[in-house]
mmCIF file of C-alpha atoms and ligand atoms in Angstrom:
data_model
loop_
_atom_site.group_PDB
_atom_site.id
_atom_site.type_symbol
_atom_site.label_atom_id
_atom_site.label_comp_id
_atom_site.label_asym_id
_atom_site.label_seq_id
_atom_site.Cartn_x
_atom_site.Cartn_y
_atom_site.Cartn_z
ATOM 1 C CA MET Y 1064 -0.656 24.644 -5.641
ATOM 2 C CA ARG Y 1065 -3.741 22.421 -5.609
ATOM 3 C CA ALA Y 1066 -4.554 20.332 -2.559
ATOM 4 C CA PHE Y 1067 -7.532 18.555 -1.007
ATOM 5 C CA VAL Y 1068 -8.396 20.261 2.229
ATOM 6 C CA VAL Y 1069 -10.838 19.729 5.071
ATOM 7 C CA ASN Y 1070 -12.005 23.018 6.628
ATOM 8 C CA ARG Y 1071 -14.248 21.556 9.330
ATOM 9 C CA TYR Y 1072 -14.794 18.088 10.754
ATOM 10 C CA LYS Y 1073 -17.466 16.145 8.821
ATOM 11 C CA GLY Y 1074 -17.239 18.799 6.116
ATOM 12 C CA PRO Y 1075 -16.369 17.956 2.480
ATOM 13 C CA LEU Y 1076 -12.849 17.429 1.190
ATOM 14 C CA LEU Y 1077 -12.358 20.485 -1.011
ATOM 15 C CA ASP Y 1078 -10.152 21.064 -4.045
ATOM 16 C CA THR Y 1079 -8.357 24.216 -2.875
ATOM 17 C CA ASN Y 1080 -5.535 26.532 -3.909
ATOM 18 C CA VAL Y 1081 -3.060 26.604 -1.005
ATOM 19 C CA PRO Y 1082 0.362 28.227 -0.510
ATOM 20 C CA GLU Y 1083 3.442 26.226 -1.521
ATOM 21 C CA PRO Y 1084 4.878 24.074 1.335
ATOM 22 C CA VAL Y 1085 7.535 25.636 3.570
ATOM 23 C CA VAL Y 1086 10.691 23.519 3.355
ATOM 24 C CA GLY Y 1087 12.405 23.253 6.760
ATOM 25 C CA GLU Y 1088 16.142 22.647 7.014
ATOM 26 C CA ARG Y 1089 15.617 18.888 7.468
ATOM 27 C CA ASP Y 1090 12.736 18.616 4.995
ATOM 28 C CA VAL Y 1091 12.570 17.196 1.513
ATOM 29 C CA LEU Y 1092 10.199 18.826 -0.990
ATOM 30 C CA VAL Y 1093 8.466 16.104 -2.978
ATOM 31 C CA GLN Y 1094 6.496 16.468 -6.204
ATOM 32 C CA VAL Y 1095 3.671 14.065 -5.448
ATOM 33 C CA ARG Y 1096 3.085 11.465 -8.171
ATOM 34 C CA ALA Y 1097 0.888 8.989 -6.259
ATOM 35 C CA ALA Y 1098 -0.830 8.982 -2.881
ATOM 36 C CA GLY Y 1099 -2.390 5.977 -1.172
ATOM 37 C CA LEU Y 1100 -5.833 6.352 0.379
ATOM 38 C CA ASN Y 1101 -6.349 5.182 3.931
ATOM 39 C CA GLN Y 1102 -9.359 4.821 6.168
ATOM 40 C CA LEU Y 1103 -7.411 7.042 8.587
ATOM 41 C CA ASP Y 1104 -7.951 10.003 6.217
ATOM 42 C CA GLU Y 1105 -11.694 9.482 6.338
ATOM 43 C CA LYS Y 1106 -11.664 8.991 10.121
ATOM 44 C CA ILE Y 1107 -9.769 12.282 10.553
ATOM 45 C CA ARG Y 1108 -12.214 14.071 8.244
ATOM 46 C CA GLU Y 1109 -15.095 12.706 10.304
ATOM 47 C CA GLY Y 1110 -13.453 14.058 13.477
ATOM 48 C CA GLU Y 1111 -13.051 10.606 15.046
ATOM 49 C CA PHE Y 1112 -9.471 11.383 16.055
ATOM 50 C CA LYS Y 1113 -9.811 15.009 17.143
ATOM 51 C CA GLN Y 1114 -9.109 14.217 20.808
ATOM 52 C CA ILE Y 1115 -5.955 12.200 20.260
ATOM 53 C CA LEU Y 1116 -4.714 13.840 17.045
ATOM 54 C CA PRO Y 1117 -5.669 17.478 17.563
ATOM 55 C CA TYR Y 1118 -5.032 18.936 14.109
ATOM 56 C CA GLN Y 1119 -5.531 22.584 13.290
ATOM 57 C CA LEU Y 1120 -8.002 23.085 10.471
ATOM 58 C CA PRO Y 1121 -7.893 23.696 7.543
ATOM 59 C CA LEU Y 1122 -5.890 20.538 6.982
ATOM 60 C CA ILE Y 1123 -4.599 18.849 3.827
ATOM 61 C CA LEU Y 1124 -5.369 15.126 4.141
ATOM 62 C CA GLY Y 1125 -3.251 12.232 2.872
ATOM 63 C CA HIS Y 1126 -0.798 9.896 4.638
ATOM 64 C CA ASP Y 1127 1.071 8.160 1.806
ATOM 65 C CA VAL Y 1128 3.305 9.639 -0.831
ATOM 66 C CA ALA Y 1129 5.460 8.497 -3.714
ATOM 67 C CA GLY Y 1130 7.127 11.089 -5.880
ATOM 68 C CA THR Y 1131 10.229 12.920 -7.000
ATOM 69 C CA VAL Y 1132 12.443 15.164 -4.890
ATOM 70 C CA ILE Y 1133 12.492 18.737 -6.221
ATOM 71 C CA ASP Y 1134 14.288 20.539 -3.385
ATOM 72 C CA VAL Y 1135 15.917 19.789 -0.030
ATOM 73 C CA GLY Y 1136 16.520 21.764 3.183
ATOM 74 C CA SER Y 1137 20.044 22.897 4.088
ATOM 75 C CA LYS Y 1138 20.652 20.022 6.554
ATOM 76 C CA VAL Y 1139 19.306 17.175 4.411
ATOM 77 C CA GLN Y 1140 22.037 14.660 3.627
ATOM 78 C CA GLY Y 1141 20.361 11.566 2.226
ATOM 79 C CA PHE Y 1142 18.307 12.917 -0.686
ATOM 80 C CA ALA Y 1143 18.859 15.208 -3.678
ATOM 81 C CA PRO Y 1144 16.627 16.681 -6.385
ATOM 82 C CA GLY Y 1145 15.655 14.023 -8.918
ATOM 83 C CA ASP Y 1146 15.554 11.139 -6.385
ATOM 84 C CA GLU Y 1147 12.428 8.989 -6.380
ATOM 85 C CA VAL Y 1148 11.155 8.551 -2.835
ATOM 86 C CA TYR Y 1149 8.185 7.297 -0.848
ATOM 87 C CA GLY Y 1150 7.012 7.682 2.719
ATOM 88 C CA ARG Y 1151 4.367 8.137 5.371
ATOM 89 C CA PRO Y 1152 4.843 11.704 6.656
ATOM 90 C CA SER Y 1153 4.821 11.900 10.454
ATOM 91 C CA ARG Y 1154 1.883 13.259 12.398
ATOM 92 C CA ASP Y 1155 2.362 17.009 11.930
ATOM 93 C CA HIS Y 1156 3.506 16.688 8.325
ATOM 94 C CA ILE Y 1157 0.642 14.813 6.645
ATOM 95 C CA GLY Y 1158 -0.976 16.275 3.544
ATOM 96 C CA THR Y 1159 -0.115 14.110 0.548
ATOM 97 C CA PHE Y 1160 -3.353 14.895 -1.339
ATOM 98 C CA ALA Y 1161 -1.491 17.816 -2.858
ATOM 99 C CA GLU Y 1162 0.774 18.602 -5.773
ATOM 100 C CA ARG Y 1163 3.773 19.025 -3.482
ATOM 101 C CA ILE Y 1164 4.609 18.255 0.139
ATOM 102 C CA ALA Y 1165 7.561 18.970 2.455
ATOM 103 C CA VAL Y 1166 8.401 15.791 4.392
ATOM 104 C CA PRO Y 1167 11.041 15.339 7.125
ATOM 105 C CA GLU Y 1168 14.003 13.433 5.703
ATOM 106 C CA SER Y 1169 13.651 10.860 8.492
ATOM 107 C CA ASP Y 1170 10.180 9.837 7.239
ATOM 108 C CA LEU Y 1171 11.315 9.024 3.686
ATOM 109 C CA ALA Y 1172 13.107 6.190 1.932
ATOM 110 C CA PRO Y 1173 14.229 5.611 -1.637
ATOM 111 C CA LYS Y 1174 11.344 4.248 -3.715
ATOM 112 C CA PRO Y 1175 11.820 0.561 -4.607
ATOM 113 C CA THR Y 1176 13.139 0.513 -8.177
ATOM 114 C CA SER Y 1177 11.174 -2.597 -9.167
ATOM 115 C CA ILE Y 1178 7.695 -1.076 -8.769
ATOM 116 C CA THR Y 1179 5.674 1.781 -10.250
ATOM 117 C CA MET Y 1180 4.958 5.117 -8.582
ATOM 118 C CA ASP Y 1181 1.351 4.030 -8.002
ATOM 119 C CA GLU Y 1182 2.523 0.851 -6.293
ATOM 120 C CA ALA Y 1183 5.025 2.785 -4.178
ATOM 121 C CA GLY Y 1184 2.328 5.278 -3.180
ATOM 122 C CA SER Y 1185 0.171 2.408 -1.936
ATOM 123 C CA LEU Y 1186 2.730 1.014 0.459
ATOM 124 C CA PRO Y 1187 4.100 3.213 3.255
ATOM 125 C CA LEU Y 1188 1.281 3.308 5.830
ATOM 126 C CA VAL Y 1189 0.146 -0.293 5.417
ATOM 127 C CA ALA Y 1190 3.629 -1.772 5.059
ATOM 128 C CA LEU Y 1191 4.858 0.117 8.135
ATOM 129 C CA THR Y 1192 1.782 -1.053 10.048
ATOM 130 C CA ALA Y 1193 2.468 -4.667 9.095
ATOM 131 C CA TRP Y 1194 6.152 -4.255 9.993
ATOM 132 C CA GLN Y 1195 5.406 -2.668 13.355
ATOM 133 C CA VAL Y 1196 2.845 -5.361 14.277
ATOM 134 C CA LEU Y 1197 4.832 -8.389 13.087
ATOM 135 C CA VAL Y 1198 8.478 -7.386 13.450
ATOM 136 C CA GLU Y 1199 8.775 -4.527 15.942
ATOM 137 C CA ARG Y 1200 6.023 -5.467 18.413
ATOM 138 C CA GLY Y 1201 5.176 -9.088 17.583
ATOM 139 C CA THR Y 1202 8.762 -10.347 16.940
ATOM 140 C CA VAL Y 1203 7.336 -13.166 14.824
ATOM 141 C CA ARG Y 1204 9.689 -16.141 14.590
ATOM 142 C CA PRO Y 1205 9.818 -19.116 12.208
ATOM 143 C CA GLY Y 1206 7.280 -21.792 13.097
ATOM 144 C CA GLN Y 1207 4.876 -19.467 14.873
ATOM 145 C CA LYS Y 1208 1.191 -19.342 13.981
ATOM 146 C CA VAL Y 1209 -0.152 -15.931 12.996
ATOM 147 C CA LEU Y 1210 -3.730 -14.932 12.202
ATOM 148 C CA ILE Y 1211 -4.119 -11.868 9.978
ATOM 149 C CA HIS Y 1212 -7.670 -10.575 9.773
ATOM 150 C CA ALA Y 1213 -9.023 -8.945 6.601
ATOM 151 C CA GLY Y 1214 -6.274 -10.468 4.459
ATOM 152 C CA ALA Y 1215 -7.591 -8.935 1.234
ATOM 153 C CA GLY Y 1216 -7.384 -5.370 2.564
ATOM 154 C CA GLY Y 1217 -4.566 -2.850 2.487
ATOM 155 C CA VAL Y 1218 -2.861 -3.903 5.713
ATOM 156 C CA GLY Y 1219 -3.789 -7.584 5.416
ATOM 157 C CA SER Y 1220 -2.417 -8.087 1.911
ATOM 158 C CA ILE Y 1221 1.042 -6.903 2.979
ATOM 159 C CA ALA Y 1222 0.922 -8.488 6.452
ATOM 160 C CA ILE Y 1223 0.274 -11.971 4.994
ATOM 161 C CA GLN Y 1224 3.373 -11.675 2.795
ATOM 162 C CA LEU Y 1225 5.548 -10.333 5.594
ATOM 163 C CA ALA Y 1226 4.411 -12.985 8.106
ATOM 164 C CA LYS Y 1227 5.226 -15.729 5.573
ATOM 165 C CA HIS Y 1228 8.632 -14.174 4.967
ATOM 166 C CA LEU Y 1229 9.244 -14.302 8.734
ATOM 167 C CA GLY Y 1230 8.549 -18.043 8.643
ATOM 168 C CA ALA Y 1231 5.091 -18.126 10.212
ATOM 169 C CA THR Y 1232 2.153 -20.314 9.346
ATOM 170 C CA VAL Y 1233 -0.493 -17.794 8.340
ATOM 171 C CA ALA Y 1234 -4.255 -17.954 8.651
ATOM 172 C CA THR Y 1235 -6.428 -15.158 7.313
ATOM 173 C CA THR Y 1236 -10.061 -14.111 7.077
ATOM 174 C CA ALA Y 1237 -11.491 -12.942 3.748
ATOM 175 C CA SER Y 1238 -14.681 -13.218 1.745
ATOM 176 C CA ALA Y 1239 -14.957 -16.293 -0.519
ATOM 177 C CA ALA Y 1240 -14.335 -14.210 -3.642
ATOM 178 C CA ASN Y 1241 -10.909 -13.284 -2.264
ATOM 179 C CA ALA Y 1242 -9.877 -16.771 -1.096
ATOM 180 C CA ASP Y 1243 -7.598 -17.550 -4.051
ATOM 181 C CA PHE Y 1244 -6.190 -14.038 -3.970
ATOM 182 C CA VAL Y 1245 -5.073 -14.324 -0.317
ATOM 183 C CA ARG Y 1246 -3.750 -17.860 -0.925
ATOM 184 C CA GLY Y 1247 -1.676 -16.367 -3.721
ATOM 185 C CA LEU Y 1248 -0.195 -13.925 -1.210
ATOM 186 C CA GLY Y 1249 0.894 -16.890 0.921
ATOM 187 C CA ALA Y 1250 -1.947 -17.598 3.351
ATOM 188 C CA ASP Y 1251 -1.913 -21.238 4.510
ATOM 189 C CA VAL Y 1252 -5.422 -21.229 5.995
ATOM 190 C CA VAL Y 1253 -8.247 -19.097 4.586
ATOM 191 C CA ILE Y 1254 -11.486 -18.574 6.465
ATOM 192 C CA ASP Y 1255 -14.564 -17.092 4.811
ATOM 193 C CA HIS Y 1256 -15.674 -14.495 7.328
ATOM 194 C CA ARG Y 1257 -19.211 -14.486 5.924
ATOM 195 C CA THR Y 1258 -19.954 -18.208 6.286
ATOM 196 C CA GLN Y 1259 -17.402 -19.568 8.751
ATOM 197 C CA ASP Y 1260 -16.559 -18.814 12.359
ATOM 198 C CA PHE Y 1261 -12.792 -18.519 12.703
ATOM 199 C CA GLU Y 1262 -13.031 -19.113 16.446
ATOM 200 C CA GLN Y 1263 -14.395 -22.622 15.816
ATOM 201 C CA LEU Y 1264 -11.650 -23.443 13.319
ATOM 202 C CA LEU Y 1265 -8.441 -22.046 14.808
ATOM 203 C CA ASP Y 1266 -6.530 -22.462 18.044
ATOM 204 C CA GLY Y 1267 -3.019 -22.257 19.445
ATOM 205 C CA TYR Y 1268 -2.102 -19.030 17.623
ATOM 206 C CA ASP Y 1269 0.886 -16.997 18.789
ATOM 207 C CA LEU Y 1270 -0.194 -13.680 17.316
ATOM 208 C CA VAL Y 1271 -3.335 -12.114 15.875
ATOM 209 C CA LEU Y 1272 -3.373 -8.894 13.859
ATOM 210 C CA ASP Y 1273 -6.891 -7.602 14.468
ATOM 211 C CA SER Y 1274 -8.070 -4.813 12.176
ATOM 212 C CA LEU Y 1275 -11.766 -5.034 13.020
ATOM 213 C CA GLY Y 1276 -12.122 -4.648 16.796
ATOM 214 C CA GLY Y 1277 -15.336 -5.416 18.726
ATOM 215 C CA GLU Y 1278 -16.536 -9.013 18.711
ATOM 216 C CA ASN Y 1279 -13.835 -9.959 16.197
ATOM 217 C CA LEU Y 1280 -11.201 -8.957 18.738
ATOM 218 C CA GLU Y 1281 -12.902 -10.789 21.616
ATOM 219 C CA LYS Y 1282 -13.002 -13.968 19.512
ATOM 220 C CA SER Y 1283 -9.410 -13.448 18.446
ATOM 221 C CA LEU Y 1284 -8.298 -13.639 22.084
ATOM 222 C CA ARG Y 1285 -9.837 -17.109 22.268
ATOM 223 C CA VAL Y 1286 -7.803 -18.539 19.363
ATOM 224 C CA LEU Y 1287 -4.506 -17.583 21.027
ATOM 225 C CA ALA Y 1288 -2.202 -20.072 22.737
ATOM 226 C CA PRO Y 1289 -1.463 -19.244 26.385
ATOM 227 C CA GLY Y 1290 0.985 -16.339 26.377
ATOM 228 C CA GLY Y 1291 -0.099 -15.267 22.868
ATOM 229 C CA THR Y 1292 -0.828 -11.695 21.862
ATOM 230 C CA ALA Y 1293 -3.567 -9.967 19.907
ATOM 231 C CA ILE Y 1294 -2.453 -6.652 18.446
ATOM 232 C CA GLY Y 1295 -5.393 -4.435 17.582
ATOM 233 C CA ILE Y 1296 -5.071 -1.646 15.023
ATOM 234 C CA SER Y 1297 -8.733 -0.604 15.085
ATOM 235 C CA GLY Y 1298 -8.938 -0.264 18.814
ATOM 236 C CA PRO Y 1299 -9.755 -0.050 21.540
ATOM 237 C CA PRO Y 1300 -6.679 2.010 22.433
ATOM 238 C CA ASP Y 1301 -4.878 0.902 25.595
ATOM 239 C CA PRO Y 1302 -3.175 2.753 28.478
ATOM 240 C CA ALA Y 1303 0.302 2.294 26.949
ATOM 241 C CA PHE Y 1304 -0.879 4.136 23.828
ATOM 242 C CA ALA Y 1305 -2.338 6.956 25.941
ATOM 243 C CA ARG Y 1306 1.013 7.345 27.731
ATOM 244 C CA GLU Y 1307 3.034 7.283 24.483
ATOM 245 C CA GLN Y 1308 0.806 9.994 23.008
ATOM 246 C CA GLY Y 1309 1.298 12.160 26.103
ATOM 247 C CA LEU Y 1310 -2.464 12.536 26.537
ATOM 248 C CA ASN Y 1311 -3.887 14.415 29.500
ATOM 249 C CA ARG Y 1312 -5.127 12.606 32.610
ATOM 250 C CA VAL Y 1313 -8.801 12.721 31.633
ATOM 251 C CA LEU Y 1314 -8.131 11.214 28.217
ATOM 252 C CA ARG Y 1315 -5.771 8.641 29.734
ATOM 253 C CA LEU Y 1316 -8.514 7.549 32.115
ATOM 254 C CA ALA Y 1317 -11.097 7.437 29.324
ATOM 255 C CA ILE Y 1318 -8.793 5.284 27.193
ATOM 256 C CA THR Y 1319 -8.036 2.982 30.115
ATOM 257 C CA ALA Y 1320 -11.784 2.485 30.541
ATOM 258 C CA LEU Y 1321 -12.315 1.837 26.805
ATOM 259 C CA SER Y 1322 -9.979 -1.148 26.765
ATOM 260 C CA ALA Y 1323 -10.633 -2.386 30.334
ATOM 261 C CA ARG Y 1324 -13.057 -5.098 29.248
ATOM 262 C CA VAL Y 1325 -10.860 -6.588 26.531
ATOM 263 C CA ARG Y 1326 -7.761 -6.434 28.738
ATOM 264 C CA ARG Y 1327 -9.669 -8.193 31.533
ATOM 265 C CA HIS Y 1328 -10.846 -10.843 29.091
ATOM 266 C CA ALA Y 1329 -7.278 -11.338 27.835
ATOM 267 C CA LYS Y 1330 -5.895 -11.655 31.359
ATOM 268 C CA LYS Y 1331 -8.476 -14.291 32.239
ATOM 269 C CA LEU Y 1332 -7.413 -16.325 29.199
ATOM 270 C CA GLY Y 1333 -3.696 -15.949 29.954
ATOM 271 C CA VAL Y 1334 -3.072 -13.911 26.768
ATOM 272 C CA ARG Y 1335 -2.326 -10.252 26.021
ATOM 273 C CA TYR Y 1336 -4.059 -7.454 24.176
ATOM 274 C CA GLU Y 1337 -2.090 -4.494 22.848
ATOM 275 C CA PHE Y 1338 -3.189 -1.572 20.703
ATOM 276 C CA LEU Y 1339 -0.855 -0.272 18.016
ATOM 277 C CA PHE Y 1340 -1.013 3.058 16.240
ATOM 278 C CA MET Y 1341 1.570 2.987 13.474
ATOM 279 C CA HIS Y 1342 4.304 5.591 13.307
ATOM 280 C CA ALA Y 1343 6.311 7.086 10.464
ATOM 281 C CA SER Y 1344 9.782 5.625 9.959
ATOM 282 C CA GLY Y 1345 12.092 6.130 7.008
ATOM 283 C CA ALA Y 1346 14.484 3.570 8.544
ATOM 284 C CA GLN Y 1347 11.864 0.803 8.580
ATOM 285 C CA LEU Y 1348 10.723 1.827 5.111
ATOM 286 C CA ARG Y 1349 14.280 1.303 3.815
ATOM 287 C CA GLN Y 1350 14.057 -2.310 5.000
ATOM 288 C CA ILE Y 1351 10.704 -2.597 3.262
ATOM 289 C CA THR Y 1352 12.286 -1.182 0.067
ATOM 290 C CA THR Y 1353 14.828 -4.015 0.178
ATOM 291 C CA LEU Y 1354 12.103 -6.641 0.671
ATOM 292 C CA VAL Y 1355 10.146 -5.233 -2.277
ATOM 293 C CA ASP Y 1356 13.165 -5.142 -4.587
ATOM 294 C CA ASP Y 1357 14.091 -8.677 -3.472
ATOM 295 C CA GLY Y 1358 10.637 -9.844 -4.563
ATOM 296 C CA VAL Y 1359 9.494 -10.703 -1.013
ATOM 297 C CA LEU Y 1360 6.744 -8.076 -0.770
ATOM 298 C CA ARG Y 1361 4.427 -7.297 -3.662
ATOM 299 C CA PRO Y 1362 2.249 -4.168 -3.432
ATOM 300 C CA VAL Y 1363 -1.412 -4.747 -4.253
ATOM 301 C CA VAL Y 1364 -3.128 -1.816 -5.978
ATOM 302 C CA GLY Y 1365 -6.792 -2.574 -6.521
ATOM 303 C CA ARG Y 1366 -7.914 0.842 -7.741
ATOM 304 C CA VAL Y 1367 -6.259 3.914 -9.280
ATOM 305 C CA MET Y 1368 -8.167 7.202 -9.515
ATOM 306 C CA PRO Y 1369 -7.144 10.630 -10.870
ATOM 307 C CA PHE Y 1370 -6.224 13.447 -8.467
ATOM 308 C CA ASP Y 1371 -9.441 15.319 -9.392
ATOM 309 C CA GLN Y 1372 -11.474 12.489 -7.887
ATOM 310 C CA THR Y 1373 -9.739 12.317 -4.507
ATOM 311 C CA PRO Y 1374 -12.936 12.968 -2.471
ATOM 312 C CA GLN Y 1375 -14.881 10.286 -4.393
ATOM 313 C CA ALA Y 1376 -11.965 7.869 -4.067
ATOM 314 C CA LEU Y 1377 -11.811 8.406 -0.315
ATOM 315 C CA ALA Y 1378 -15.563 8.000 0.092
ATOM 316 C CA GLY Y 1379 -15.323 4.809 -1.992
ATOM 317 C CA LEU Y 1380 -13.182 3.089 0.641
ATOM 318 C CA ALA Y 1381 -16.228 2.617 2.865
ATOM 319 C CA LYS Y 1382 -18.047 0.702 0.124
ATOM 320 C CA GLY Y 1383 -15.332 -1.996 0.134
ATOM 321 C CA GLY Y 1384 -14.682 -4.306 -2.808
ATOM 322 C CA ILE Y 1385 -11.106 -3.095 -3.350
ATOM 323 C CA ARG Y 1386 -8.333 -5.689 -3.233
ATOM 324 C CA GLY Y 1387 -5.334 -4.205 -1.485
ATOM 325 C CA LYS Y 1388 -5.059 -0.441 -1.868
ATOM 326 C CA ALA Y 1389 -6.673 2.460 -3.659
ATOM 327 C CA VAL Y 1390 -4.297 5.134 -4.953
ATOM 328 C CA ILE Y 1391 -4.690 8.558 -6.509
ATOM 329 C CA GLU Y 1392 -2.401 9.663 -9.326
ATOM 330 C CA VAL Y 1393 -1.252 13.261 -9.253
ATOM 331 C CA PRO Y 1394 -0.511 14.772 -12.681
HETATM 332 N N1 NAP X 222 -3.755 1.640 14.134
HETATM 333 C C1 NAP X 222 -3.098 1.795 12.987
HETATM 334 O O1 NAP X 222 -1.962 2.227 12.982
HETATM 335 C C2 NAP X 222 -3.768 1.437 11.694
HETATM 336 C C3 NAP X 222 -3.005 1.356 10.519
HETATM 337 C C4 NAP X 222 -3.640 0.959 9.338
HETATM 338 C C5 NAP X 222 -4.990 0.667 9.335
HETATM 339 N N2 NAP X 222 -5.697 0.780 10.494
HETATM 340 C C6 NAP X 222 -7.132 0.434 10.514
HETATM 341 O O2 NAP X 222 -7.256 -0.944 10.220
HETATM 342 C C7 NAP X 222 -8.430 -1.176 9.497
HETATM 343 C C8 NAP X 222 -8.086 -1.913 8.219
HETATM 344 O O3 NAP X 222 -7.328 -1.079 7.394
HETATM 345 P P1 NAP X 222 -7.067 -1.444 5.878
HETATM 346 O O4 NAP X 222 -6.373 -0.284 5.268
HETATM 347 O O5 NAP X 222 -6.454 -2.778 5.738
HETATM 348 O O6 NAP X 222 -8.576 -1.482 5.358
HETATM 349 P P2 NAP X 222 -9.153 -1.878 3.953
HETATM 350 O O7 NAP X 222 -8.079 -1.972 2.933
HETATM 351 O O8 NAP X 222 -10.277 -0.960 3.691
HETATM 352 O O9 NAP X 222 -9.651 -3.376 4.201
HETATM 353 C C9 NAP X 222 -10.917 -3.714 4.298
HETATM 354 C C10 NAP X 222 -10.946 -5.243 4.116
HETATM 355 O O10 NAP X 222 -11.661 -5.761 5.203
HETATM 356 C C11 NAP X 222 -12.187 -6.984 4.804
HETATM 357 N N3 NAP X 222 -13.272 -7.298 5.719
HETATM 358 C C12 NAP X 222 -14.431 -6.609 5.930
HETATM 359 N N4 NAP X 222 -15.144 -7.201 6.909
HETATM 360 C C13 NAP X 222 -14.410 -8.265 7.328
HETATM 361 C C14 NAP X 222 -14.593 -9.271 8.319
HETATM 362 N N5 NAP X 222 -15.683 -9.300 9.100
HETATM 363 N N6 NAP X 222 -13.620 -10.186 8.500
HETATM 364 C C15 NAP X 222 -12.521 -10.172 7.742
HETATM 365 N N7 NAP X 222 -12.299 -9.265 6.767
HETATM 366 C C16 NAP X 222 -13.231 -8.337 6.582
HETATM 367 C C17 NAP X 222 -12.588 -6.801 3.355
HETATM 368 O O11 NAP X 222 -12.232 -7.983 2.691
HETATM 369 P P3 NAP X 222 -13.280 -8.924 1.952
HETATM 370 O O12 NAP X 222 -13.703 -8.146 0.721
HETATM 371 O O13 NAP X 222 -12.483 -10.146 1.643
HETATM 372 O O14 NAP X 222 -14.418 -9.136 2.900
HETATM 373 C C18 NAP X 222 -11.641 -5.669 2.879
HETATM 374 O O15 NAP X 222 -10.680 -6.162 1.979
HETATM 375 C C19 NAP X 222 -9.079 0.201 9.295
HETATM 376 O O16 NAP X 222 -10.025 0.407 10.307
HETATM 377 C C20 NAP X 222 -7.924 1.161 9.461
HETATM 378 O O17 NAP X 222 -8.330 2.445 9.860
HETATM 379 C C21 NAP X 222 -5.122 1.162 11.659
#
C-alpha cells in the first residue's frame, strides 16, 4: 500500500510502497478516508521528539484517522467490517498518512454520524487535547474563567466550544481577522494578539490553555487568580511528564531543569504550571462523538488537500492562515 514515510530525521516525507499493516488480535484494520495534519507530525519529522518519543525509522507519520473498518483481530468486540470509525492511534501505532492502518480497538470510537469523513479526520488529536486539558486535568466548572490561547487554531477552535459547554466564561487570543470566527465558536472575550497585550486586559482566570509557551506562558501565569492553573501543551515539559513517560534519570533531570524557571515563577505567584502531552483514548472519543452528534462541538476544517500532497500540506502548517484544521483525503 501507499504511505508517507520519513526515513531519517529532517529528511523529506516520501511517498512509499510499504507492506500491508499487521492486524494484531485487538487491532482494527481501517481503510483511511481522511487524516488530520498536526504540528506534532512535523515536529517528529524534524527530530524534535527523538529523546522522549524514540521511534524506529522508517516511520509512517500521521496521528488522526477517520475511515471504514475492513477487518478486525480475533479479540475485537466493539467493531466490525463496514463500521465508520475515527481515532488518534496510540504512540506505537501512529501512521495514518497511509491507505490502511491497524489501530488498537481501545484507541477508536464510532465516527459521529452528523459530520463528514473529512471533519471526523480533523478531530481526534485536537478534541482529545481539549478534553484532557479542560475536563480530565482542568475539571472546569460552570462560572469559571478560562483563557484559551490561539483560539482560531486546531486545538483552540475545539477548546473554546468545549469550555463554553462546561459553563465557563471564555477569553481567547486570535488575530483580528479571526475575531468574528472565534466569537462564533463561543468566545466571550477576544484579544488581538498582534495589537493587544492580554496580560493588561485579563485577570482572575481559573485556567489557561497555553499552546505557545515562552513569554506567552509567563504572561499567562500572571492573569491567573490565586490557586489557578496554566496547562501548557507546547512546553516546557515538567517532572510529572518525565515520570509518566518513564524517562531515564538524565532526561528526567534535563526536563526538570527546562521547566524550573516557569514552575518557580508560578509558585511565587501562588498559581500552578502543568505540562500536558495528550494521550489516545477511544473512551474519551466516544464522549466527544456524543457531543458532536448533539451539536455541542463543531469540527472546523480550514483546508482539505489530496493524499498525493501530504508533504506539501504538512509543510503548509508552518505558514499559518488555516482556520481550525487541515486534512488530507485518501482516495
Ligand atoms: N502537548 C500536546 O499534547 C499537544 C496537542 C496538540 C497540539 N500541541 C501543540 O500546540 C500548538 C498548537 O497546536 P494547534 O494544532 O492548535 O496549532 P495550529 O492549528 O497550527 O494553530 C495555530 C494558530 O495559532 C494562532 N497564533 C499564532 N501566533 C499566536 C499568538 N501569538 N497568540 C495567539 N494565537 C496565535 C494562529 O491564529 P491567528 O491566525 O488568529 O493568529 C493559528 O490559528 C502546537 O505547537 C502543537 O504542536 C500539543
